mmCIF file of the C-alpha atoms, coordinates in Angstrom:
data_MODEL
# 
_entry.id   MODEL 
# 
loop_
_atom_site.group_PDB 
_atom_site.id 
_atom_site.type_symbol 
_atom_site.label_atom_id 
_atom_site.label_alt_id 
_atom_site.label_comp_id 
_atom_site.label_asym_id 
_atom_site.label_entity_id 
_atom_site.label_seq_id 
_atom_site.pdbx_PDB_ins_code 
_atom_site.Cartn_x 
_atom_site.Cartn_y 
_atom_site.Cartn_z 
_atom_site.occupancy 
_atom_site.B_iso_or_equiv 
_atom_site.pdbx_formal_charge 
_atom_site.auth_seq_id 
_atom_site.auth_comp_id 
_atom_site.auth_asym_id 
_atom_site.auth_atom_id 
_atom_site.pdbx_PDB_model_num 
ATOM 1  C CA . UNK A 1 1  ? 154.341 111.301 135.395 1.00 0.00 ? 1  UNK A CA 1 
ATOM 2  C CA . UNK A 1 2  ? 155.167 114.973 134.676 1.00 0.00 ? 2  UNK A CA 1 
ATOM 3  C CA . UNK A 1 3  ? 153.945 117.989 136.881 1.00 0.00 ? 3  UNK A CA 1 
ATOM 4  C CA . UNK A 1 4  ? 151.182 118.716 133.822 1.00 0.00 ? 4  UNK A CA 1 
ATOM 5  C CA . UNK A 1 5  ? 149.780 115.623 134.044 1.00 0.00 ? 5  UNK A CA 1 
ATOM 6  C CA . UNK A 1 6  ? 149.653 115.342 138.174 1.00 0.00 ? 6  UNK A CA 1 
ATOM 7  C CA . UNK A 1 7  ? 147.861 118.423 138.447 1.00 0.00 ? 7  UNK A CA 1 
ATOM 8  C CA . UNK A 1 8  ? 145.315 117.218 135.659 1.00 0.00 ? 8  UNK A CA 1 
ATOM 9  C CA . UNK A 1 9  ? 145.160 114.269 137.051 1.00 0.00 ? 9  UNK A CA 1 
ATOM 10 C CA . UNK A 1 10 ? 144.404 116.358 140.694 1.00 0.00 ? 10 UNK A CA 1 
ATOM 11 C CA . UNK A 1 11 ? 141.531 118.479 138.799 1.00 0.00 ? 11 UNK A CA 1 
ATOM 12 C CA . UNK A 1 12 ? 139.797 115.227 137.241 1.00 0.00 ? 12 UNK A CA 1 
ATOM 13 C CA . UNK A 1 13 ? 140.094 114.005 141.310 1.00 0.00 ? 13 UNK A CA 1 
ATOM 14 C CA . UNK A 1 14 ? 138.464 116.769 142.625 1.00 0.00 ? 14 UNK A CA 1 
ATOM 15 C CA . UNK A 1 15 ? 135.683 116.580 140.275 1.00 0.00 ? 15 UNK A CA 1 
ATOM 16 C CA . UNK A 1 16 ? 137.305 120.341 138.909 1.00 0.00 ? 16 UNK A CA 1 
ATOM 17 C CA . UNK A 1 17 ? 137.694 118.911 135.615 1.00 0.00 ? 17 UNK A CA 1 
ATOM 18 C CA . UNK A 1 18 ? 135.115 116.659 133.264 1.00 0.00 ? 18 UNK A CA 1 
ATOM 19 C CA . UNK A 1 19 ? 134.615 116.087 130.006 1.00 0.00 ? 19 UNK A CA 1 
ATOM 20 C CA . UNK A 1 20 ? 132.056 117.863 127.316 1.00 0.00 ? 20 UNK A CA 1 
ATOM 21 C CA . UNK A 1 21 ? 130.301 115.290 126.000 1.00 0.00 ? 21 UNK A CA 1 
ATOM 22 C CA . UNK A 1 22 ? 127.993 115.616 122.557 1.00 0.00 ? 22 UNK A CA 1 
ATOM 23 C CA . UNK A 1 23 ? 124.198 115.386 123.471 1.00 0.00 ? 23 UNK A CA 1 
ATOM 24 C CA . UNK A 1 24 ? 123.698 112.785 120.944 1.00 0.00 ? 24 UNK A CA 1 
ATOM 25 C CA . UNK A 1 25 ? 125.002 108.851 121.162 1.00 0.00 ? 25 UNK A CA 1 
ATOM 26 C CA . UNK A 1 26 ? 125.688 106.759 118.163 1.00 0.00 ? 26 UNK A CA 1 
ATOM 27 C CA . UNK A 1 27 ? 125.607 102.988 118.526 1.00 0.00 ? 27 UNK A CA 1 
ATOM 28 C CA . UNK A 1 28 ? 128.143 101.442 116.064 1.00 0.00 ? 28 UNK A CA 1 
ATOM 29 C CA . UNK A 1 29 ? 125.673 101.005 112.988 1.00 0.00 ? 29 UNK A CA 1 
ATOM 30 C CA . UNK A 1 30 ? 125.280 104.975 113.266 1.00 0.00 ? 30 UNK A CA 1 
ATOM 31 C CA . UNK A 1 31 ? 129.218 105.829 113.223 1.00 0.00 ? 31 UNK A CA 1 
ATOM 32 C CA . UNK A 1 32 ? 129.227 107.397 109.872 1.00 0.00 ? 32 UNK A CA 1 
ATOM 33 C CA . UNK A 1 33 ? 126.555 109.626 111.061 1.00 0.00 ? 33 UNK A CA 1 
ATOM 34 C CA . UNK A 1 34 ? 128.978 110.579 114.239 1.00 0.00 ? 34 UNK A CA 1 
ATOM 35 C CA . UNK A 1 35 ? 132.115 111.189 112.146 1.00 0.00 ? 35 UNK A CA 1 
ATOM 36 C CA . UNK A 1 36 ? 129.547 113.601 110.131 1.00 0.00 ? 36 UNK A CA 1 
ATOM 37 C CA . UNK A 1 37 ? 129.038 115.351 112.754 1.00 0.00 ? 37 UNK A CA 1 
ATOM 38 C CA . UNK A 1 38 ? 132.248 115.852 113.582 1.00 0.00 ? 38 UNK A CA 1 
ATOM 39 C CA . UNK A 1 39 ? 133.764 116.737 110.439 1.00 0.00 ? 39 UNK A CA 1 
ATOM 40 C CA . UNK A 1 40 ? 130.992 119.484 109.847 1.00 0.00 ? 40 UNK A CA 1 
ATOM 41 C CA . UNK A 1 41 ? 132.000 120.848 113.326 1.00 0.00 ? 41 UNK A CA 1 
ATOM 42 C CA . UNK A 1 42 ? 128.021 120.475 114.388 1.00 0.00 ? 42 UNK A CA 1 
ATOM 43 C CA . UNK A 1 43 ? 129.236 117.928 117.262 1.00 0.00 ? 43 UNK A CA 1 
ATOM 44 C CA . UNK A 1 44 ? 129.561 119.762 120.779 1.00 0.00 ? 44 UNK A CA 1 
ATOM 45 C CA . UNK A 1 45 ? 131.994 118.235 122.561 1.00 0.00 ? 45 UNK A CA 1 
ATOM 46 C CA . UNK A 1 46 ? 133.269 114.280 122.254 1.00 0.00 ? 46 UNK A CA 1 
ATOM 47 C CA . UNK A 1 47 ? 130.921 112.177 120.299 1.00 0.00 ? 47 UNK A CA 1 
ATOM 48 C CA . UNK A 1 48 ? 130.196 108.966 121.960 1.00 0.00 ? 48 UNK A CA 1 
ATOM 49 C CA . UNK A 1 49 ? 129.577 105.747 119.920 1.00 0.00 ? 49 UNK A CA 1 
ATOM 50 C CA . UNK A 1 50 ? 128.331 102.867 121.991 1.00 0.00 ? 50 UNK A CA 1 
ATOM 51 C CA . UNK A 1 51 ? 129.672 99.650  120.842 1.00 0.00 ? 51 UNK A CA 1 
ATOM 52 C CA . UNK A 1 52 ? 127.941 96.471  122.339 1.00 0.00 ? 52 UNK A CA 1 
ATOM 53 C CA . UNK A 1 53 ? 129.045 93.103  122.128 1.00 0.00 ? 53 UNK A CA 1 
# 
């Protein structure tokens, strides 16, 4: 593992780093409506599509 990735790795530990999730979920059925929102840059963040078995 390079240095980069330790000290990411550190900042995700120490709760100094999270992700910026997208307000809105998508379940599978939806996922054209994510990529939408994505491709007309009105998504803030990652866009989370729930997939259930």
């Amino acid at each position: 593992m390079n240095a980069s990735l330790r000290e990411a790795a550190a900042l995700v530990d120490d709760g100094k780093l999270r992700p910026v999730l997208d307000g809105t979920r998508y379940t599978l059925a939806d996922v054209a409506d994510a990529h939408r929102s994505v491709v007309n840059g009105t998504a803030n963040g990652k866009v989370v599509v729930d997939i259930e078995p």
